[in-house]
Structures are given as C-alpha cells and as structure tokens.
Coordinates of C-alpha atoms and ligand atoms in Angstrom, one line a residue:
M1 CA -11.4 7.1 47.3
D2 CA -9.4 4.0 46.4
M3 CA -6.4 5.2 44.5
S4 CA -4.7 1.9 44.0
N5 CA -4.3 0.6 40.5
E6 CA -4.3 -3.0 41.7
V7 CA -8.1 -3.4 42.0
S8 CA -9.5 -4.6 38.7
M9 CA -11.1 -1.7 36.9
G10 CA -12.7 -1.7 33.5
N11 CA -12.1 0.9 30.8
E12 CA -15.4 2.7 31.4
A13 CA -14.7 3.1 35.1
A14 CA -11.1 4.1 34.4
F15 CA -12.2 6.8 32.0
S16 CA -14.7 8.2 34.5
R17 CA -11.9 8.2 37.1
A18 CA -9.5 9.9 34.7
C19 CA -12.0 12.6 33.7
A20 CA -12.3 13.5 37.4
S21 CA -8.6 14.3 37.6
L22 CA -7.4 14.9 34.0
V23 CA -8.9 17.3 31.5
G24 CA -11.0 15.2 29.3
G25 CA -9.4 12.1 30.8
V26 CA -6.2 12.5 28.7
N27 CA -3.0 14.4 28.6
S28 CA -3.0 14.9 24.8
P29 CA -6.2 15.4 22.9
V30 CA -5.3 12.9 20.1
R31 CA -5.8 10.2 22.7
S32 CA -9.4 11.0 23.4
F33 CA -12.0 9.4 21.2
T34 CA -13.7 12.7 20.5
S35 CA -13.4 12.4 16.7
V36 CA -14.4 8.7 16.5
G37 CA -16.9 8.5 19.3
G38 CA -16.8 6.4 22.5
S39 CA -14.2 6.4 25.1
P40 CA -10.6 5.3 25.1
F41 CA -9.2 2.0 26.4
F42 CA -6.5 2.2 29.1
I43 CA -3.3 0.4 28.4
R44 CA -1.9 -1.9 31.0
E45 CA 1.2 -2.9 29.0
G46 CA 2.7 -3.4 25.6
H47 CA 4.9 -6.0 24.1
G48 CA 6.3 -5.7 20.6
S49 CA 3.5 -5.0 18.2
Y50 CA 0.8 -5.6 20.8
V51 CA -0.8 -3.6 23.6
V52 CA -3.0 -5.0 26.4
D53 CA -5.7 -3.0 28.0
I54 CA -6.7 -3.1 31.7
E55 CA -9.5 -5.5 30.9
G56 CA -6.9 -7.9 29.5
R57 CA -7.9 -7.4 25.8
R58 CA -5.0 -7.6 23.3
Y59 CA -4.7 -5.2 20.4
L60 CA -2.3 -5.3 17.5
D61 CA -1.1 -1.7 17.8
Y62 CA -0.5 0.6 14.8
V63 CA -0.2 3.7 17.0
Q64 CA 3.1 2.8 18.5
S65 CA 3.0 6.0 20.5
Y66 CA 2.4 8.0 17.3
G67 CA 5.7 6.9 16.0
A68 CA 7.9 7.3 19.1
I69 CA 8.3 3.6 19.0
I70 CA 10.0 1.8 16.1
H71 CA 11.3 -1.4 17.6
G72 CA 8.0 -2.4 19.2
H73 CA 6.9 -1.9 22.9
G74 CA 9.4 -3.0 25.5
D75 CA 12.3 -3.6 23.2
D76 CA 15.1 -5.5 25.1
G77 CA 17.9 -3.2 23.9
V78 CA 16.1 0.0 24.8
L79 CA 14.9 -1.4 28.1
A80 CA 18.3 -2.5 29.2
A81 CA 19.8 0.9 28.3
V82 CA 17.1 2.7 30.3
M83 CA 17.5 0.5 33.4
D84 CA 21.2 0.8 33.3
A85 CA 21.0 4.6 33.0
A86 CA 18.3 4.9 35.7
R87 CA 20.5 3.1 38.2
K88 CA 23.1 5.8 37.8
G89 CA 20.8 8.7 38.4
T90 CA 17.9 10.2 36.5
T91 CA 19.0 13.8 35.9
F92 CA 21.9 16.0 36.9
G93 CA 21.7 19.3 35.2
A94 CA 25.3 18.8 34.1
P95 CA 26.8 17.3 31.0
T96 CA 26.8 13.5 30.5
L97 CA 28.4 11.4 27.8
G98 CA 24.9 9.9 27.0
E99 CA 23.9 13.2 25.3
V100 CA 27.1 13.3 23.4
E101 CA 26.5 9.8 22.1
L102 CA 23.0 10.5 20.9
A103 CA 24.1 13.7 19.1
E104 CA 27.0 11.7 17.5
R105 CA 24.5 9.0 16.4
I106 CA 22.3 11.6 14.8
K107 CA 25.2 13.2 13.0
A108 CA 26.5 9.9 11.8
K109 CA 23.3 9.1 10.0
V110 CA 22.4 12.4 8.5
P111 CA 24.9 14.2 6.3
G112 CA 24.9 17.9 6.7
I113 CA 24.5 18.0 10.5
D114 CA 27.5 19.3 12.5
L115 CA 25.8 20.3 15.7
V116 CA 22.7 19.2 17.7
R117 CA 20.7 20.7 20.5
L118 CA 18.6 18.2 22.4
T119 CA 15.2 19.2 23.8
S120 CA 12.5 17.2 25.6
S121 CA 9.9 17.3 22.8
G122 CA 9.3 17.9 19.1
T123 CA 7.4 21.1 20.0
E124 CA 10.5 22.6 21.6
A125 CA 12.6 21.5 18.6
T126 CA 10.4 23.4 16.1
M127 CA 10.1 26.4 18.4
T128 CA 13.8 26.6 18.7
A129 CA 14.3 26.1 15.0
L130 CA 12.1 29.1 14.3
R131 CA 13.8 31.3 16.9
L132 CA 17.2 30.3 15.5
A133 CA 16.2 31.0 11.9
R134 CA 14.9 34.4 12.9
G135 CA 18.1 35.1 14.9
V136 CA 20.4 34.0 12.0
T137 CA 18.5 35.9 9.2
G138 CA 17.3 38.9 11.2
R139 CA 13.9 38.4 9.5
S140 CA 10.5 37.8 11.0
K141 CA 8.2 35.8 8.8
I142 CA 7.8 32.0 8.7
I143 CA 6.1 30.1 6.0
K144 CA 4.3 26.9 7.0
F145 CA 2.1 24.5 5.1
E146 CA -1.6 23.9 5.7
G147 CA -2.1 20.5 7.4
C148 CA 1.5 20.2 8.5
Y149 CA 1.8 19.9 12.3
H150 CA 4.8 21.2 14.0
G151 CA 3.9 20.9 17.7
H152 CA 1.8 23.2 19.8
S153 CA 3.7 26.5 20.1
D154 CA 1.7 29.6 19.4
A155 CA 3.4 30.7 16.2
L156 CA 2.9 27.3 14.6
L157 CA -0.8 26.9 15.7
A158 CA -1.8 28.9 12.6
S159 CA -4.4 28.0 10.1
S160 CA -4.9 29.5 6.7
G161 CA -7.5 32.0 5.6
S162 CA -9.0 31.7 2.2
G163 CA -6.7 32.2 -0.8
V164 CA -3.5 30.6 -1.8
A165 CA -0.9 31.6 0.7
S166 CA -2.4 33.7 3.5
L167 CA -1.5 35.3 6.7
G168 CA -2.0 32.8 9.5
L169 CA -5.1 32.9 11.7
P170 CA -5.1 31.5 15.2
A171 CA -5.8 27.8 15.0
S172 CA -6.7 27.6 18.7
V173 CA -8.5 29.8 21.2
G174 CA -5.8 31.4 23.3
V175 CA -3.4 32.0 20.4
T176 CA -3.5 35.7 19.8
P177 CA -3.6 37.2 16.3
A178 CA -0.3 38.8 17.1
A179 CA 1.3 35.4 17.8
V180 CA 0.6 34.2 14.3
L181 CA 1.0 37.6 12.6
D182 CA 4.4 36.5 11.3
T183 CA 3.2 33.1 10.1
I184 CA 2.2 32.6 6.5
V185 CA 0.2 29.5 5.7
A186 CA 0.5 28.0 2.2
P187 CA -1.2 24.9 0.7
Y188 CA 1.0 21.8 0.8
N189 CA 2.5 20.8 -2.5
E190 CA 2.2 24.3 -3.9
L191 CA 5.3 26.5 -4.2
P192 CA 4.8 29.7 -2.1
K193 CA 6.3 33.0 -3.0
I194 CA 9.1 33.6 -0.5
G195 CA 9.5 37.3 0.3
E196 CA 12.6 39.1 1.5
D197 CA 11.1 39.2 5.0
V198 CA 10.9 35.4 5.3
A199 CA 13.3 33.9 7.9
A200 CA 12.3 30.3 7.2
V201 CA 10.1 27.8 5.4
I202 CA 9.2 24.9 7.7
V203 CA 7.8 21.7 6.1
E204 CA 7.1 18.1 6.9
P205 CA 9.0 16.5 4.0
V206 CA 6.3 13.8 4.1
A207 CA 3.1 15.2 5.6
A208 CA 2.0 12.7 8.3
N209 CA -0.4 14.8 10.4
M210 CA -3.2 15.1 7.8
G211 CA -3.2 11.5 7.0
L212 CA -0.2 10.6 4.9
V213 CA 0.4 13.1 2.1
P214 CA 3.6 12.6 0.1
A215 CA 5.4 15.7 -1.2
S216 CA 4.8 15.7 -5.0
A217 CA 7.7 15.2 -7.4
G218 CA 10.1 18.2 -7.3
F219 CA 8.2 20.0 -4.4
L220 CA 11.0 19.7 -1.9
Q221 CA 13.8 20.3 -4.5
E222 CA 12.0 23.5 -5.7
L223 CA 11.4 24.6 -2.1
R224 CA 15.1 24.2 -1.5
R225 CA 15.9 26.3 -4.6
L226 CA 13.4 29.0 -3.8
A227 CA 14.4 29.3 -0.1
T228 CA 18.1 29.7 -1.1
E229 CA 17.2 32.3 -3.7
A230 CA 15.2 34.3 -1.1
G231 CA 17.9 34.0 1.6
A232 CA 15.4 32.1 3.8
L233 CA 16.3 28.9 5.7
L234 CA 14.6 25.6 4.9
I235 CA 13.6 23.7 8.0
F236 CA 12.7 20.0 7.6
D237 CA 10.4 18.9 10.5
E238 CA 11.5 15.3 10.6
V239 CA 9.9 14.6 14.0
I240 CA 8.0 11.7 12.3
T241 CA 10.1 11.0 9.2
G242 CA 13.5 11.1 11.0
F243 CA 15.1 7.6 11.2
R244 CA 11.7 6.1 10.2
I245 CA 11.4 6.4 6.5
A246 CA 15.1 5.9 5.8
E247 CA 18.3 5.5 7.7
G248 CA 19.1 9.2 7.4
G249 CA 15.4 10.3 7.2
A250 CA 13.8 12.3 4.5
S251 CA 16.7 14.5 3.6
T252 CA 18.8 11.5 2.5
L253 CA 15.8 9.7 1.0
F254 CA 14.9 12.6 -1.3
G255 CA 18.4 14.0 -1.6
V256 CA 17.4 17.5 -0.4
T257 CA 19.4 19.1 2.3
P258 CA 17.6 21.6 4.6
D259 CA 19.3 24.2 6.7
L260 CA 17.9 22.9 9.9
W261 CA 16.4 19.6 10.9
C262 CA 13.9 19.0 13.7
F263 CA 13.7 15.5 15.2
G264 CA 11.7 13.8 18.0
K265 CA 9.7 10.6 18.4
V266 CA 12.1 7.8 17.2
I267 CA 15.2 9.5 18.6
G268 CA 13.9 9.2 22.1
G269 CA 13.2 5.4 21.9
G270 CA 9.9 6.0 23.6
L271 CA 11.2 8.6 26.1
P272 CA 10.8 12.4 25.8
V273 CA 13.4 13.8 23.4
G274 CA 13.5 16.3 20.6
A275 CA 16.4 17.8 18.7
V276 CA 17.3 20.7 16.4
A277 CA 20.3 20.1 14.2
G278 CA 22.2 21.6 11.4
P279 CA 25.5 23.0 10.1
E280 CA 27.8 24.7 12.5
E281 CA 27.5 28.2 11.0
I282 CA 23.8 28.2 11.9
M283 CA 23.7 26.1 15.1
A284 CA 26.5 28.2 16.7
Y285 CA 24.0 31.1 16.9
L286 CA 22.4 29.2 19.8
A287 CA 23.4 30.0 23.4
P288 CA 25.9 29.6 24.9
T289 CA 28.1 30.2 21.8
G290 CA 25.6 32.6 20.2
P291 CA 22.9 35.1 21.0
V292 CA 19.8 33.0 20.4
Y293 CA 18.5 31.8 23.8
Q294 CA 17.2 28.3 24.4
A295 CA 17.4 26.0 27.4
G296 CA 15.8 23.1 29.3
T297 CA 16.2 21.6 32.8
L298 CA 15.6 18.1 31.4
S299 CA 17.2 18.5 28.0
G300 CA 19.5 15.7 27.2
N301 CA 18.1 13.7 30.1
P302 CA 20.2 10.6 30.8
L303 CA 17.3 8.1 30.6
A304 CA 15.9 9.6 27.4
T305 CA 19.3 9.8 25.7
A306 CA 20.1 6.2 26.7
A307 CA 16.8 5.0 25.2
G308 CA 17.3 7.1 22.1
S309 CA 20.9 5.9 21.5
A310 CA 19.7 2.3 22.0
A311 CA 17.0 2.8 19.5
L312 CA 19.2 4.3 16.9
R313 CA 22.0 1.8 17.4
Q314 CA 19.7 -1.0 16.4
L315 CA 18.7 0.6 13.1
N316 CA 20.5 -0.2 9.9
S317 CA 19.7 -0.5 6.2
A318 CA 18.2 -3.9 6.7
S319 CA 15.7 -2.5 9.2
Y320 CA 14.4 -0.1 6.6
R321 CA 14.0 -2.7 3.9
M322 CA 12.0 -4.8 6.4
L323 CA 9.9 -1.8 7.5
A324 CA 9.1 -0.8 3.9
G325 CA 8.3 -4.4 3.0
R326 CA 5.8 -4.8 5.8
A327 CA 4.2 -1.4 5.0
E328 CA 3.9 -2.4 1.3
Q329 CA 2.2 -5.7 2.2
L330 CA -0.1 -3.8 4.5
A331 CA -0.9 -1.1 1.9
F332 CA -1.5 -3.6 -0.8
G333 CA -3.8 -5.8 1.3
L334 CA -5.8 -3.0 2.8
T335 CA -6.4 -1.5 -0.6
K336 CA -7.6 -4.8 -1.9
V337 CA -10.0 -5.7 0.9
I338 CA -11.5 -2.2 1.3
E339 CA -12.1 -1.9 -2.4
E340 CA -13.7 -5.4 -2.3
A341 CA -16.1 -3.9 0.2
D342 CA -17.1 -1.3 -2.4
L343 CA -15.5 1.6 -0.6
A344 CA -13.3 4.0 -2.5
V345 CA -10.0 4.1 -0.7
Q346 CA -6.5 5.6 -1.1
I347 CA -3.8 3.9 1.0
Q348 CA -1.1 6.5 0.6
R349 CA 2.4 5.3 1.6
V350 CA 6.0 6.6 1.7
E351 CA 8.3 3.8 2.8
S352 CA 7.0 2.5 6.2
L353 CA 4.5 5.3 6.7
L354 CA 1.0 4.9 5.5
G355 CA -2.4 6.5 5.8
I356 CA -6.0 5.6 4.9
F357 CA -8.1 8.0 3.0
F358 CA -11.6 7.1 2.0
A359 CA -11.5 9.0 -1.3
D360 CA -11.8 8.4 -5.0
E361 CA -8.6 10.2 -5.9
P362 CA -5.2 10.5 -4.3
V363 CA -5.0 13.2 -1.7
T364 CA -2.4 15.9 -2.2
N365 CA -3.1 18.6 0.3
Y366 CA -5.1 19.5 3.4
R367 CA -8.3 20.6 1.6
E368 CA -8.5 17.3 -0.1
A369 CA -7.8 15.5 3.1
V370 CA -10.6 17.3 4.9
S371 CA -13.1 16.6 2.1
S372 CA -12.2 12.9 2.4
V373 CA -12.5 12.9 6.2
E374 CA -15.8 14.7 6.0
R375 CA -17.3 11.6 4.3
G376 CA -17.3 10.2 7.8
I377 CA -16.2 6.6 7.1
Y378 CA -13.1 6.5 9.2
A379 CA -14.9 6.4 12.6
H380 CA -16.9 3.3 11.5
F381 CA -13.8 1.6 10.1
F382 CA -11.8 2.5 13.2
H383 CA -14.4 0.9 15.6
A384 CA -14.9 -2.1 13.4
M385 CA -11.2 -2.8 13.5
L386 CA -10.8 -2.0 17.2
K387 CA -13.5 -4.4 18.3
R388 CA -11.7 -7.1 16.3
G389 CA -8.4 -6.4 18.0
I390 CA -6.7 -3.9 15.7
A391 CA -5.8 -0.5 17.2
M392 CA -5.3 2.4 14.9
A393 CA -5.2 6.0 16.0
P394 CA -8.6 7.3 17.1
G395 CA -8.6 10.1 14.5
P396 CA -8.7 10.2 10.7
Y397 CA -5.7 12.5 10.3
E398 CA -3.2 10.1 11.8
V399 CA -1.1 7.6 10.0
L400 CA -0.3 4.0 10.7
F401 CA 3.1 3.1 12.2
P402 CA 4.0 -0.5 11.3
G403 CA 7.3 -1.1 13.1
L404 CA 10.0 -3.6 13.4
A405 CA 8.0 -5.8 15.8
H406 CA 5.2 -6.2 13.3
T407 CA 5.5 -9.6 11.6
V408 CA 4.2 -10.9 8.3
D409 CA 1.6 -12.8 10.3
D410 CA 0.6 -9.6 12.1
V411 CA 0.0 -7.9 8.8
D412 CA -1.9 -10.9 7.3
K413 CA -4.1 -10.9 10.3
T414 CA -4.7 -7.1 9.9
I415 CA -5.7 -7.6 6.3
D416 CA -8.1 -10.5 7.2
I417 CA -9.7 -8.4 9.9
A418 CA -9.9 -5.3 7.7
S419 CA -11.9 -7.3 5.2
A420 CA -14.7 -7.9 7.6
A421 CA -14.3 -4.4 9.2
A422 CA -14.6 -2.7 5.8
V423 CA -17.9 -4.5 5.1
E424 CA -19.2 -3.5 8.5
A425 CA -18.0 0.1 8.1
R426 CA -19.6 0.4 4.7
D427 CA -23.0 -0.9 6.0
L428 CA -23.0 1.3 9.1
W429 CA -21.9 4.3 7.0
A430 CA -24.6 3.7 4.5
K431 CA -27.2 3.5 7.3
S432 CA -26.0 6.7 8.9
R433 CA -26.5 8.8 5.7
Ligands
PLP1 C1 4.7 14.9 16.9 C2 5.2 16.0 16.0 C3 5.7 17.2 16.5 C4 5.6 17.6 18.0 O1 6.3 16.7 18.8 P1 5.9 16.6 20.4 O2 7.0 15.7 20.9 O3 4.6 16.0 20.4 O4 6.0 17.9 20.9 C5 6.2 18.1 15.7 N1 6.3 17.9 14.4 C6 5.8 16.8 13.8 C7 5.9 16.5 12.3 C8 5.2 15.8 14.6 O5 4.6 14.7 14.1

C-alpha cells in the first residue's frame, strides 16, 4: 500500500482510503456527509476565508472548524505564535507562562471570572463544570435544554422524553440509563422548575447546535433568578459564543452573569483548548486547592495556549462590529434570494452567528428545529452551494461562522451563488416529494 500523501488522489479515493482506517472515514461524525448524502471532500489547506481540497478546488468556507477559527485559516499572528512555541518544546507537564497568559486574557475580557482551569476540549470543560457544580452544592441533578449540545460526555448525552421537562433518556447507544438518571431535559426558551436537588442548570446562552436559536427576551435573566432562588449554579456553555458574539461573550452581551463559564473553540485559536472559569469561591473547589478532582496531561499545552492567546490578543471591539456587519449583510442577502426562489426561510442571527431554517415561522426550540429540518430542503441547498464553491456544514443543525477573514466581496459572492442554489434546491426538493 502506498501511504504517501504526495501522489495525487481524488476525494472519492481518499474517502475510500480513509474508511479503511478510520471509522466512517472521519474522526468526528459531523464531518461525514451522512445527513446530506455523498462523501466529504478532503482539505489540503486553508487560507483566510477559503479552503482548498485535494483536487485543487477552492471553497469559501463557512465552517471555520465549527467556530474554532475566528481570524480565518492560517492567520499570521496565530501561526507565528505557534511556530515560536513549538521551537521551545511541545509539552512539559509542568507550568508555563503561556497558560497563565491565556487565563489572564480570558479574565480580562469577562467580568466575574477570577480563576480558570484549562482543558483540551469543550467536552472536558462542561464535564468538569458539572462535577464542580455537584461538588460545590452537594446536589446531584443537572438541568439541560433540549437541542443544546455540551460535548459528548455521558451525562450530557441525554435527550428528553415526552412532556415538558423530563428525566433524560440516553441519547446514544452505550450511554446507560444510570448515566443520565440525574440529567433533566427541558425545552429551550421555557423556564424549568428548579428543584432543591438541582446542582446546576447548563445552557447555551445562544443555542448554536440546533441551528441558531436565540434565547428569547428575558429567558437568561429569569434562569439566573430562578437558579439563585433554588440554590443551583447557572452554567453558561460559551464554547461557541465565547469571544465570538461579543468581546466578553454572551454574559457581557446579555448582561447576565453565570456562576460558571465553559469555553472552547475560539480560545484555542484552532488548537485543542477548553476552559472552565468562574469566581474564586467556586473554582477553588477544584484540585489541588479543593476536593473536586480534574486533570489532563496536555491541559494548558504550550502550542494551544500560544495559539489561543494570539487569537484573543487580536480581538477588540472593532472586530466584533466588523463580524456583526458581515453577518448582517449575509443574513439580509440570504433571506432575500432564498425567498425570491419561493422557499420559506428564517435566517436566524445573533451578532456574527447565523443559521438557516427552511421554515415559515421563527424557530424557538428543538421541536420546531426538527420539524423545519424534516422538510428536507437543507441537503439540496447544501449541495447546490457546495458545487458552486460555498462550503457550509454538512448538516442542517449547524450554524454559519463568518469570520474576520470574510470580506464584503466574499459575502456578496455567497449571496449571488445562493440565489442560483436556492432555485436549484427548490426544484430538486419539489421533484423529490
Ligand atoms: C463544540 C461544543 C462543545 C464541545 O466542545 P469539543 O471541543 O468539541 O469537545 C461543547 N459545547 C458547545 C456549545 C459546543 O458547541
């Protein structure tokens, strides 16, 4: 077998080769094309807002590593920081000033944070936040919202049964009923009853894993009030929203201060990082100062913290005005051209995050998101866009991540292409029914 990557290989051949060694050809199921049909393209390189596949085809990329990238691919500042760090050693298992700097940068941007614990993924951050909340409160139950994604730890892979707020059911084979026994699942944008046995309520302050579903007016404020009343902690999972929708993330944008924050994606500048953060009286419960155990061989890794600090260093209020401006232009244009193609569409947007629902009415929770997705239009639109050079996520529950590398021209081009793609998607969809 020729294992070199030098020989020219097309996407189809690469996918067959991948499937022989990687489960389903991918290392994270969202990358597979299972929900849109077809097989994925393999990326050779990315520059700014573009990626290039191994066949040399260029795509304007709205995936941006699912939001891990905010400055565009191969950002000079991030690259220089990573190269410089790599030359000095990749990991030590001993403290470095790089991890202190990243924690300081997070603290400086988000009022309410005294202490930070760095992890290597968002999943570890939310897992740790739950353990910490349980350790601090001495309570067991967790409330999560249907359609919010908090990584792939067992307790958070819970889906709801019927009824308003219900005991969690395993959302994956391999998750035991016992693992989700303490997880209560409630509909997004509805205030749950928070019992005396609830350690924490965890929420995406802008839901960005069921398409883009904004928190409705007062939802986060009321959650804050109810959690405090019940003696439960409020955890904001800002793995997507953190440092993306505002300089201080969702807590500063909405003026609601949680007890714990979870971060990931942007804070790693494209390398693996997550973080749990909060006030000292809660964070100090973590080992080594407190009794709640948590650890990681690569936590606070020098390359990852260098990339993360470089990414955060380059973000200021002007960045967010620019991001929101691009996203607004994109949302406005997409709505116009998709409606002109006679498709009902809701482009839902919060600052620079946006999602596409083919639906007649705004989508406010997971059930409504599912019923929009079940119309089956997204896959057609996705492929019509992709073949014209616009890469969105290969799944209808993901959002678009216009970043700082996306230019006005990029967005204009996207809208032009969407105009033709929407017509094609509508025709194909009509034929398929
Ligand atoms: C991506 C994501 C996670 C999980 O982060 P990983 O780094 O993929 O483990 C958790 N919460 C939210 C809101 C996310 O979008």
